[in-house]
PDB file of C-alpha atoms in Angstrom:
ATOM      1  CA  MET E   1      -9.997-184.266 -62.694  1.00  0.00           C
ATOM      2  CA  SER E   2      -9.629-183.241 -66.431  1.00  0.00           C
ATOM      3  CA  SER E   3      -8.586-186.083 -68.604  1.00  0.00           C
ATOM      4  CA  THR E   4      -6.496-184.187 -70.571  1.00  0.00           C
ATOM      5  CA  THR E   5      -2.982-184.254 -68.597  1.00  0.00           C
ATOM      6  CA  HIS E   6       1.025-183.795 -70.018  1.00  0.00           C
ATOM      7  CA  GLY E   7       2.792-186.263 -68.782  1.00  0.00           C
ATOM      8  CA  THR E   8       1.357-187.193 -65.485  1.00  0.00           C
ATOM      9  CA  THR E   9       0.526-183.917 -64.458  1.00  0.00           C
ATOM     10  CA  PRO E  10      -2.977-183.073 -64.894  1.00  0.00           C
ATOM     11  CA  TYR E  11      -4.035-180.342 -67.129  1.00  0.00           C
ATOM     12  CA  TYR E  12      -6.086-178.426 -64.144  1.00  0.00           C
ATOM     13  CA  PHE E  13      -6.117-180.642 -60.928  1.00  0.00           C
ATOM     14  CA  VAL E  14      -9.824-180.585 -59.363  1.00  0.00           C
ATOM     15  CA  PRO E  15      -9.776-181.643 -55.993  1.00  0.00           C
ATOM     16  CA  GLY E  16     -11.717-184.239 -54.497  1.00  0.00           C
ATOM     17  CA  PRO E  17     -14.981-183.320 -51.639  1.00  0.00           C
ATOM     18  CA  SER E  18     -13.851-182.263 -48.952  1.00  0.00           C
ATOM     19  CA  ARG E  19     -14.570-181.599 -45.217  1.00  0.00           C
ATOM     20  CA  HIS E  20     -11.762-178.732 -44.241  1.00  0.00           C
ATOM     21  CA  PRO E  21     -14.382-175.815 -45.270  1.00  0.00           C
ATOM     22  CA  ILE E  22     -17.456-177.707 -43.031  1.00  0.00           C
ATOM     23  CA  MET E  23     -14.510-178.202 -40.371  1.00  0.00           C
ATOM     24  CA  ALA E  24     -13.377-174.188 -40.308  1.00  0.00           C
ATOM     25  CA  ALA E  25     -16.828-173.307 -40.250  1.00  0.00           C
ATOM     26  CA  ILE E  26     -17.466-174.734 -37.455  1.00  0.00           C
ATOM     27  CA  GLY E  27     -14.627-173.439 -35.493  1.00  0.00           C
ATOM     28  CA  LEU E  28     -15.134-169.773 -36.981  1.00  0.00           C
ATOM     29  CA  PHE E  29     -18.100-170.280 -35.632  1.00  0.00           C
ATOM     30  CA  PHE E  30     -17.101-170.729 -31.846  1.00  0.00           C
ATOM     31  CA  VAL E  31     -14.608-168.050 -32.425  1.00  0.00           C
ATOM     32  CA  ILE E  32     -17.447-165.848 -32.874  1.00  0.00           C
ATOM     33  CA  LEU E  33     -19.891-167.186 -30.136  1.00  0.00           C
ATOM     34  CA  GLY E  34     -17.041-167.177 -27.900  1.00  0.00           C
ATOM     35  CA  ALA E  35     -15.847-163.860 -28.411  1.00  0.00           C
ATOM     36  CA  GLY E  36     -19.161-162.188 -28.794  1.00  0.00           C
ATOM     37  CA  GLN E  37     -20.039-163.656 -25.390  1.00  0.00           C
ATOM     38  CA  TRP E  38     -16.649-162.651 -23.342  1.00  0.00           C
ATOM     39  CA  ILE E  39     -16.852-158.993 -23.935  1.00  0.00           C
ATOM     40  CA  ASN E  40     -20.428-159.380 -22.451  1.00  0.00           C
ATOM     41  CA  ASP E  41     -19.209-160.500 -19.463  1.00  0.00           C
ATOM     42  CA  HIS E  42     -19.977-164.238 -20.336  1.00  0.00           C
ATOM     43  CA  GLN E  43     -16.748-166.034 -19.189  1.00  0.00           C
ATOM     44  CA  TRP E  44     -17.258-168.986 -20.584  1.00  0.00           C
ATOM     45  CA  GLY E  45     -16.593-167.342 -23.902  1.00  0.00           C
ATOM     46  CA  ALA E  46     -13.183-167.271 -23.154  1.00  0.00           C
ATOM     47  CA  TYR E  47     -12.732-170.753 -23.096  1.00  0.00           C
ATOM     48  CA  ALA E  48     -15.395-170.954 -26.536  1.00  0.00           C
ATOM     49  CA  LEU E  49     -12.774-168.613 -28.074  1.00  0.00           C
ATOM     50  CA  ALA E  50      -9.950-170.735 -27.139  1.00  0.00           C
ATOM     51  CA  PHE E  51     -12.056-174.076 -28.165  1.00  0.00           C
ATOM     52  CA  GLY E  52     -13.186-172.453 -31.698  1.00  0.00           C
ATOM     53  CA  LEU E  53      -9.088-170.893 -32.194  1.00  0.00           C
ATOM     54  CA  LEU E  54      -7.565-174.054 -31.525  1.00  0.00           C
ATOM     55  CA  TRP E  55     -10.458-176.108 -33.404  1.00  0.00           C
ATOM     56  CA  TRP E  56      -9.349-173.721 -36.432  1.00  0.00           C
ATOM     57  CA  TRP E  57      -6.250-173.502 -36.600  1.00  0.00           C
ATOM     58  CA  GLY E  58      -5.980-177.605 -36.829  1.00  0.00           C
ATOM     59  CA  VAL E  59      -8.083-177.732 -39.909  1.00  0.00           C
ATOM     60  CA  LEU E  60      -5.672-174.977 -41.292  1.00  0.00           C
ATOM     61  CA  PHE E  61      -3.140-177.003 -40.439  1.00  0.00           C
ATOM     62  CA  GLN E  62      -4.460-180.008 -41.826  1.00  0.00           C
ATOM     63  CA  TRP E  63      -5.678-178.364 -45.061  1.00  0.00           C
ATOM     64  CA  PHE E  64      -2.602-176.150 -45.613  1.00  0.00           C
ATOM     65  CA  ARG E  65      -0.638-180.178 -45.647  1.00  0.00           C
ATOM     66  CA  ASP E  66      -2.963-181.531 -47.672  1.00  0.00           C
ATOM     67  CA  ALA E  67      -2.593-178.329 -50.416  1.00  0.00           C
ATOM     68  CA  ILE E  68       1.056-178.739 -50.039  1.00  0.00           C
ATOM     69  CA  GLY E  69       1.419-182.111 -50.558  1.00  0.00           C
ATOM     70  CA  GLU E  70      -0.710-182.187 -53.363  1.00  0.00           C
ATOM     71  CA  SER E  71       1.772-179.415 -55.288  1.00  0.00           C
ATOM     72  CA  GLU E  72       4.693-181.407 -53.957  1.00  0.00           C
ATOM     73  CA  SER E  73       3.352-184.864 -55.563  1.00  0.00           C
ATOM     74  CA  GLY E  74       3.194-182.869 -59.082  1.00  0.00           C
ATOM     75  CA  GLN E  75      -0.565-182.506 -59.656  1.00  0.00           C
ATOM     76  CA  TYR E  76      -0.351-178.744 -60.146  1.00  0.00           C
ATOM     77  CA  SER E  77       0.183-177.587 -63.362  1.00  0.00           C
ATOM     78  CA  HIS E  78       0.767-174.097 -65.244  1.00  0.00           C
ATOM     79  CA  ARG E  79      -2.768-173.516 -64.921  1.00  0.00           C
ATOM     80  CA  ILE E  80      -3.119-174.006 -61.119  1.00  0.00           C
ATOM     81  CA  ASP E  81       0.004-171.794 -60.895  1.00  0.00           C
ATOM     82  CA  LEU E  82      -2.062-168.875 -62.772  1.00  0.00           C
ATOM     83  CA  SER E  83      -5.004-169.940 -60.693  1.00  0.00           C
ATOM     84  CA  TYR E  84      -2.801-169.013 -57.244  1.00  0.00           C
ATOM     85  CA  ARG E  85      -1.251-165.972 -58.718  1.00  0.00           C
ATOM     86  CA  TRP E  86      -4.632-164.322 -59.502  1.00  0.00           C
ATOM     87  CA  SER E  87      -5.927-164.972 -56.120  1.00  0.00           C
ATOM     88  CA  MET E  88      -2.486-163.814 -54.086  1.00  0.00           C
ATOM     89  CA  SER E  89      -3.239-160.758 -56.352  1.00  0.00           C
ATOM     90  CA  TRP E  90      -6.763-160.059 -55.898  1.00  0.00           C
ATOM     91  CA  PHE E  91      -6.380-161.112 -51.923  1.00  0.00           C
ATOM     92  CA  ILE E  92      -3.701-158.713 -51.689  1.00  0.00           C
ATOM     93  CA  PHE E  93      -5.885-155.569 -54.084  1.00  0.00           C
ATOM     94  CA  SER E  94      -8.739-156.539 -51.163  1.00  0.00           C
ATOM     95  CA  GLU E  95      -5.722-155.320 -48.580  1.00  0.00           C
ATOM     96  CA  VAL E  96      -5.052-152.814 -50.118  1.00  0.00           C
ATOM     97  CA  MET E  97      -9.037-151.502 -50.152  1.00  0.00           C
ATOM     98  CA  PHE E  98      -9.055-152.397 -46.666  1.00  0.00           C
ATOM     99  CA  PHE E  99      -6.028-150.670 -45.587  1.00  0.00           C
ATOM    100  CA  GLY E 100      -7.331-147.562 -47.761  1.00  0.00           C
ATOM    101  CA  ALA E 101     -10.041-147.475 -46.270  1.00  0.00           C
ATOM    102  CA  PHE E 102      -8.262-146.044 -42.744  1.00  0.00           C
ATOM    103  CA  PHE E 103      -5.852-143.860 -44.519  1.00  0.00           C
ATOM    104  CA  THR E 104      -9.390-142.220 -46.074  1.00  0.00           C
ATOM    105  CA  ALA E 105     -10.718-141.853 -42.218  1.00  0.00           C
ATOM    106  CA  LEU E 106      -7.855-140.301 -41.286  1.00  0.00           C
ATOM    107  CA  TRP E 107      -7.322-138.291 -44.300  1.00  0.00           C
ATOM    108  CA  TRP E 108     -11.139-137.219 -44.128  1.00  0.00           C
ATOM    109  CA  THR E 109     -10.869-136.545 -40.276  1.00  0.00           C
ATOM    110  CA  ARG E 110      -8.107-134.032 -40.542  1.00  0.00           C
ATOM    111  CA  THR E 111      -9.254-131.633 -43.420  1.00  0.00           C
ATOM    112  CA  HIS E 112     -13.285-132.749 -43.231  1.00  0.00           C
ATOM    113  CA  ALA E 113     -14.875-133.201 -40.532  1.00  0.00           C
ATOM    114  CA  LEU E 114     -12.421-131.509 -37.584  1.00  0.00           C
ATOM    115  CA  PRO E 115     -12.638-128.085 -39.899  1.00  0.00           C
ATOM    116  CA  SER E 116     -16.518-128.301 -40.067  1.00  0.00           C
ATOM    117  CA  LEU E 117     -16.585-129.125 -36.196  1.00  0.00           C
ATOM    118  CA  GLY E 118     -14.661-126.247 -35.722  1.00  0.00           C
ATOM    119  CA  SER E 119     -16.911-123.969 -37.887  1.00  0.00           C
ATOM    120  CA  LEU E 120     -19.620-121.348 -36.630  1.00  0.00           C
ATOM    121  CA  ASP E 121     -21.939-123.905 -37.802  1.00  0.00           C
ATOM    122  CA  ASN E 122     -21.267-125.998 -34.979  1.00  0.00           C
ATOM    123  CA  ALA E 123     -19.922-122.526 -32.286  1.00  0.00           C
ATOM    124  CA  LEU E 124     -23.552-123.064 -30.562  1.00  0.00           C
ATOM    125  CA  LEU E 125     -23.113-126.813 -29.440  1.00  0.00           C
ATOM    126  CA  TRP E 126     -19.414-126.691 -29.181  1.00  0.00           C
ATOM    127  CA  PRO E 127     -18.627-123.000 -28.052  1.00  0.00           C
ATOM    128  CA  ASP E 128     -15.000-124.041 -26.976  1.00  0.00           C
ATOM    129  CA  PHE E 129     -13.799-126.873 -29.272  1.00  0.00           C
ATOM    130  CA  LYS E 130     -10.881-125.271 -31.899  1.00  0.00           C
ATOM    131  CA  ALA E 131     -10.503-127.691 -34.884  1.00  0.00           C
ATOM    132  CA  VAL E 132      -6.364-128.452 -34.092  1.00  0.00           C
ATOM    133  CA  TRP E 133      -4.749-131.432 -34.731  1.00  0.00           C
ATOM    134  CA  PRO E 134      -3.976-133.722 -32.703  1.00  0.00           C
ATOM    135  CA  SER E 135      -6.501-133.277 -30.343  1.00  0.00           C
ATOM    136  CA  VAL E 136      -4.848-133.361 -27.390  1.00  0.00           C
ATOM    137  CA  ALA E 137      -6.157-130.779 -25.166  1.00  0.00           C
ATOM    138  CA  ALA E 138      -8.612-132.241 -22.801  1.00  0.00           C
ATOM    139  CA  GLY E 139     -11.766-129.663 -22.644  1.00  0.00           C
ATOM    140  CA  VAL E 140     -10.837-127.718 -25.304  1.00  0.00           C
ATOM    141  CA  THR E 141      -9.791-129.590 -28.561  1.00  0.00           C
ATOM    142  CA  GLY E 142      -9.926-132.859 -28.514  1.00  0.00           C
ATOM    143  CA  SER E 143     -12.837-133.408 -25.529  1.00  0.00           C
ATOM    144  CA  PRO E 144     -15.194-130.488 -24.656  1.00  0.00           C
ATOM    145  CA  ALA E 145     -17.736-132.724 -22.908  1.00  0.00           C
ATOM    146  CA  GLY E 146     -14.627-133.996 -20.775  1.00  0.00           C
ATOM    147  CA  ILE E 147     -14.482-137.455 -21.713  1.00  0.00           C
ATOM    148  CA  VAL E 148     -11.377-137.888 -23.427  1.00  0.00           C
ATOM    149  CA  GLU E 149      -7.965-137.954 -20.959  1.00  0.00           C
ATOM    150  CA  PRO E 150      -5.586-135.837 -21.458  1.00  0.00           C
ATOM    151  CA  PHE E 151      -2.911-137.669 -23.352  1.00  0.00           C
ATOM    152  CA  GLN E 152       0.616-136.661 -25.786  1.00  0.00           C
ATOM    153  CA  THR E 153       1.190-137.320 -29.298  1.00  0.00           C
ATOM    154  CA  VAL E 154       3.883-139.854 -30.187  1.00  0.00           C
ATOM    155  CA  GLY E 155       6.539-138.960 -33.176  1.00  0.00           C
ATOM    156  CA  PRO E 156       8.960-140.650 -35.422  1.00  0.00           C
ATOM    157  CA  PHE E 157      11.930-140.721 -33.261  1.00  0.00           C
ATOM    158  CA  TRP E 158      12.963-143.462 -32.385  1.00  0.00           C
ATOM    159  CA  LEU E 159      10.862-146.773 -32.055  1.00  0.00           C
ATOM    160  CA  PRO E 160       8.643-145.761 -35.157  1.00  0.00           C
ATOM    161  CA  THR E 161      12.218-145.089 -37.228  1.00  0.00           C
ATOM    162  CA  ILE E 162      13.825-148.294 -35.857  1.00  0.00           C
ATOM    163  CA  ASN E 163      10.857-150.317 -37.004  1.00  0.00           C
ATOM    164  CA  THR E 164      11.045-148.938 -40.388  1.00  0.00           C
ATOM    165  CA  ALA E 165      15.145-149.961 -41.023  1.00  0.00           C
ATOM    166  CA  LEU E 166      13.707-153.362 -39.389  1.00  0.00           C
ATOM    167  CA  LEU E 167      11.334-153.719 -42.125  1.00  0.00           C
ATOM    168  CA  LEU E 168      13.210-152.157 -44.805  1.00  0.00           C
ATOM    169  CA  SER E 169      15.888-154.164 -44.075  1.00  0.00           C
ATOM    170  CA  SER E 170      13.811-157.297 -43.958  1.00  0.00           C
ATOM    171  CA  GLY E 171      12.719-156.756 -47.759  1.00  0.00           C
ATOM    172  CA  VAL E 172      16.471-156.129 -48.500  1.00  0.00           C
ATOM    173  CA  THR E 173      17.149-159.962 -47.256  1.00  0.00           C
ATOM    174  CA  LEU E 174      13.953-161.463 -48.273  1.00  0.00           C
ATOM    175  CA  THR E 175      14.865-160.058 -52.022  1.00  0.00           C
ATOM    176  CA  ILE E 176      18.336-162.377 -51.304  1.00  0.00           C
ATOM    177  CA  ALA E 177      16.794-164.948 -50.436  1.00  0.00           C
ATOM    178  CA  HIS E 178      14.278-165.145 -53.752  1.00  0.00           C
ATOM    179  CA  HIS E 179      17.488-164.430 -55.758  1.00  0.00           C
ATOM    180  CA  ALA E 180      19.023-167.398 -54.170  1.00  0.00           C
ATOM    181  CA  LEU E 181      16.877-169.954 -54.821  1.00  0.00           C
ATOM    182  CA  ARG E 182      15.800-169.025 -57.950  1.00  0.00           C
ATOM    183  CA  ALA E 183      20.047-169.485 -58.703  1.00  0.00           C
ATOM    184  CA  ASP E 184      19.493-173.176 -56.741  1.00  0.00           C
ATOM    185  CA  HIS E 185      21.578-171.761 -53.747  1.00  0.00           C
ATOM    186  CA  ARG E 186      19.453-173.399 -51.283  1.00  0.00           C
ATOM    187  CA  ALA E 187      21.512-172.675 -48.259  1.00  0.00           C
ATOM    188  CA  GLN E 188      21.886-169.076 -49.036  1.00  0.00           C
ATOM    189  CA  CYS E 189      18.400-168.297 -49.057  1.00  0.00           C
ATOM    190  CA  ILE E 190      17.556-170.358 -46.249  1.00  0.00           C
ATOM    191  CA  ARG E 191      19.678-168.268 -44.012  1.00  0.00           C
ATOM    192  CA  PHE E 192      18.468-165.099 -45.345  1.00  0.00           C
ATOM    193  CA  MET E 193      14.690-166.526 -44.691  1.00  0.00           C
ATOM    194  CA  TRP E 194      15.534-166.681 -41.463  1.00  0.00           C
ATOM    195  CA  LEU E 195      17.155-163.530 -40.933  1.00  0.00           C
ATOM    196  CA  THR E 196      14.108-161.962 -42.601  1.00  0.00           C
ATOM    197  CA  VAL E 197      11.736-163.482 -40.016  1.00  0.00           C
ATOM    198  CA  VAL E 198      13.895-162.939 -37.084  1.00  0.00           C
ATOM    199  CA  LEU E 199      13.808-159.171 -38.268  1.00  0.00           C
ATOM    200  CA  GLY E 200       9.436-159.501 -38.176  1.00  0.00           C
ATOM    201  CA  ILE E 201       9.834-161.210 -34.960  1.00  0.00           C
ATOM    202  CA  VAL E 202      11.697-157.705 -33.480  1.00  0.00           C
ATOM    203  CA  PHE E 203       9.709-155.879 -35.270  1.00  0.00           C
ATOM    204  CA  LEU E 204       6.586-157.170 -33.089  1.00  0.00           C
ATOM    205  CA  CYS E 205       8.816-156.514 -30.035  1.00  0.00           C
ATOM    206  CA  VAL E 206       9.783-152.622 -30.928  1.00  0.00           C
ATOM    207  CA  GLN E 207       5.909-152.538 -31.356  1.00  0.00           C
ATOM    208  CA  GLY E 208       4.983-154.204 -28.341  1.00  0.00           C
ATOM    209  CA  TYR E 209       7.196-152.234 -26.705  1.00  0.00           C
ATOM    210  CA  GLU E 210       6.126-148.998 -28.257  1.00  0.00           C
ATOM    211  CA  TYR E 211       2.455-149.847 -27.595  1.00  0.00           C
ATOM    212  CA  TYR E 212       3.338-150.174 -23.480  1.00  0.00           C
ATOM    213  CA  HIS E 213       5.400-146.722 -23.962  1.00  0.00           C
ATOM    214  CA  LEU E 214       2.259-144.931 -24.709  1.00  0.00           C
ATOM    215  CA  TYR E 215      -0.470-146.500 -22.244  1.00  0.00           C
ATOM    216  CA  THR E 216       1.649-145.736 -19.342  1.00  0.00           C
ATOM    217  CA  GLU E 217       3.727-142.883 -20.276  1.00  0.00           C
ATOM    218  CA  LEU E 218       1.958-140.479 -22.656  1.00  0.00           C
ATOM    219  CA  ASN E 219      -1.828-142.093 -21.388  1.00  0.00           C
ATOM    220  CA  LEU E 220      -2.635-142.245 -25.529  1.00  0.00           C
ATOM    221  CA  LYS E 221      -5.015-145.130 -26.108  1.00  0.00           C
ATOM    222  CA  LEU E 222      -7.707-146.518 -28.603  1.00  0.00           C
ATOM    223  CA  SER E 223      -9.701-143.894 -26.317  1.00  0.00           C
ATOM    224  CA  SER E 224      -7.846-140.770 -27.158  1.00  0.00           C
ATOM    225  CA  GLY E 225     -10.510-138.824 -29.145  1.00  0.00           C
ATOM    226  CA  ALA E 226      -9.722-139.236 -33.360  1.00  0.00           C
ATOM    227  CA  TYR E 227      -6.387-139.229 -33.151  1.00  0.00           C
ATOM    228  CA  GLY E 228      -6.207-142.521 -30.657  1.00  0.00           C
ATOM    229  CA  SER E 229      -8.271-144.321 -32.489  1.00  0.00           C
ATOM    230  CA  THR E 230      -7.023-143.671 -35.737  1.00  0.00           C
ATOM    231  CA  PHE E 231      -3.665-144.605 -34.530  1.00  0.00           C
ATOM    232  CA  PHE E 232      -4.416-147.685 -32.966  1.00  0.00           C
ATOM    233  CA  MET E 233      -6.495-149.000 -35.969  1.00  0.00           C
ATOM    234  CA  LEU E 234      -4.011-148.469 -38.681  1.00  0.00           C
ATOM    235  CA  THR E 235      -1.192-149.270 -36.562  1.00  0.00           C
ATOM    236  CA  GLY E 236      -2.380-152.482 -35.028  1.00  0.00           C
ATOM    237  CA  PHE E 237      -4.051-153.712 -37.881  1.00  0.00           C
ATOM    238  CA  HIS E 238      -0.450-153.549 -39.217  1.00  0.00           C
ATOM    239  CA  GLY E 239       0.949-155.305 -36.578  1.00  0.00           C
ATOM    240  CA  LEU E 240      -1.205-157.309 -37.637  1.00  0.00           C
ATOM    241  CA  HIS E 241      -0.262-158.167 -40.964  1.00  0.00           C
ATOM    242  CA  VAL E 242       3.048-158.016 -39.712  1.00  0.00           C
ATOM    243  CA  PHE E 243       2.512-161.348 -37.436  1.00  0.00           C
ATOM    244  CA  ILE E 244       0.340-162.777 -40.146  1.00  0.00           C
ATOM    245  CA  GLY E 245       3.137-162.430 -42.576  1.00  0.00           C
ATOM    246  CA  MET E 246       6.058-163.816 -40.474  1.00  0.00           C
ATOM    247  CA  LEU E 247       4.188-166.847 -39.999  1.00  0.00           C
ATOM    248  CA  MET E 248       3.966-167.211 -43.605  1.00  0.00           C
ATOM    249  CA  LEU E 249       7.782-166.520 -44.379  1.00  0.00           C
ATOM    250  CA  LEU E 250       7.898-169.017 -41.275  1.00  0.00           C
ATOM    251  CA  PHE E 251       6.286-171.847 -43.060  1.00  0.00           C
ATOM    252  CA  ILE E 252       8.146-171.233 -46.079  1.00  0.00           C
ATOM    253  CA  THR E 253      11.299-171.322 -44.452  1.00  0.00           C
ATOM    254  CA  LEU E 254      10.554-174.840 -42.436  1.00  0.00           C
ATOM    255  CA  ARG E 255       9.216-175.605 -46.036  1.00  0.00           C
ATOM    256  CA  LEU E 256      13.068-174.873 -47.293  1.00  0.00           C
ATOM    257  CA  GLN E 257      14.568-176.884 -45.245  1.00  0.00           C
ATOM    258  CA  LYS E 258      12.543-179.882 -45.993  1.00  0.00           C
ATOM    259  CA  GLY E 259      13.497-179.299 -49.832  1.00  0.00           C
ATOM    260  CA  HIS E 260      10.588-177.721 -51.406  1.00  0.00           C
ATOM    261  CA  PHE E 261      10.406-175.589 -53.858  1.00  0.00           C
ATOM    262  CA  THR E 262      12.445-175.347 -57.245  1.00  0.00           C
ATOM    263  CA  PRO E 263      14.608-172.142 -58.521  1.00  0.00           C
ATOM    264  CA  GLU E 264      11.709-172.741 -61.840  1.00  0.00           C
ATOM    265  CA  ARG E 265       8.321-173.917 -59.312  1.00  0.00           C
ATOM    266  CA  HIS E 266       8.558-171.733 -56.466  1.00  0.00           C
ATOM    267  CA  PHE E 267       4.775-169.442 -56.099  1.00  0.00           C
ATOM    268  CA  GLY E 268       4.747-170.473 -52.163  1.00  0.00           C
ATOM    269  CA  PHE E 269       7.505-168.319 -51.646  1.00  0.00           C
ATOM    270  CA  GLU E 270       6.860-165.439 -54.343  1.00  0.00           C
ATOM    271  CA  GLY E 271       3.492-165.020 -52.577  1.00  0.00           C
ATOM    272  CA  ALA E 272       4.536-164.693 -49.443  1.00  0.00           C
ATOM    273  CA  ALA E 273       7.201-162.344 -50.526  1.00  0.00           C
ATOM    274  CA  TRP E 274       4.683-160.571 -52.335  1.00  0.00           C
ATOM    275  CA  TYR E 275       2.625-160.150 -48.748  1.00  0.00           C
ATOM    276  CA  TRP E 276       5.461-159.062 -46.916  1.00  0.00           C
ATOM    277  CA  HIS E 277       6.389-156.809 -49.658  1.00  0.00           C
ATOM    278  CA  PHE E 278       2.860-155.138 -49.479  1.00  0.00           C
ATOM    279  CA  VAL E 279       3.268-154.901 -45.647  1.00  0.00           C
ATOM    280  CA  ASP E 280       6.129-152.647 -45.931  1.00  0.00           C
ATOM    281  CA  VAL E 281       5.030-150.322 -48.755  1.00  0.00           C
ATOM    282  CA  VAL E 282       2.159-149.721 -45.891  1.00  0.00           C
ATOM    283  CA  TRP E 283       4.012-149.446 -43.302  1.00  0.00           C
ATOM    284  CA  LEU E 284       5.933-146.336 -45.078  1.00  0.00           C
ATOM    285  CA  GLY E 285       2.429-144.980 -45.819  1.00  0.00           C
ATOM    286  CA  LEU E 286       2.233-144.910 -41.992  1.00  0.00           C
ATOM    287  CA  TYR E 287       5.304-143.958 -41.043  1.00  0.00           C
ATOM    288  CA  PHE E 288       4.984-140.838 -43.604  1.00  0.00           C
ATOM    289  CA  LEU E 289       1.429-139.876 -42.500  1.00  0.00           C
ATOM    290  CA  VAL E 290       1.131-140.774 -38.942  1.00  0.00           C
ATOM    291  CA  TYR E 291       4.059-140.267 -37.277  1.00  0.00           C
ATOM    292  CA  TRP E 292       6.044-137.498 -39.518  1.00  0.00           C
ATOM    293  CA  LEU E 293       2.472-135.347 -40.026  1.00  0.00           C
TER     294      LEU E 293
END
């Protein structure tokens, strides 16, 4: 800790040695080991995976509890606040690049790879291939070798449109909660935060029902050619991010109920809000590029 302080708050808080990083690494080791063995038909891998996840979650709980305690005890100065803001900004930037890679894969497949495969240069290799998107006709477009089962594509109506309305509404309720916190209306803030969490949970339930419909009625799977793989990679990873964002908002709401955060100091709230709005924007891109085009 710096010896230069302002009142009771250190100029820049430096935590002491911590066991949490090495303990988290041990948990992740068992997660990777177990997952790798499980997908290779070693049943003990499932138990190693479950053990690693439980261990890792336990470490995260203790780690976050310590960080919250440091914040609530007044250890975090303006310098720490700036550090967290920069960290969250770079984290969201990395997520932009993450989704940008998948959007680029979709664009490249549709505008470059597909026309190239359907050109005269490849007519001898795949004489029956036709460069049509989505690749729905097995044996003609998506699978000249007949290895992709016939499937149907999915449009924007109605489940994706309902989910769009849910996410946009959650962005509104979250913004109302933020303004309520800044105005020191804690009860109103908590009500709208719970509403935002519920909207996130409903979104995940609707997406789960959509996946069930796609698998059972449309036969659209991850193995359904380029269309199926890009569809499920984009929507699946987005759903994972919605789940993570919902957990962030849930824990922020629980902290609000405990009296944490003030109108002047609440970056934990703001960081979760930044992430949630990012998830909203990604979904709008998905809704247009995947479901409409």
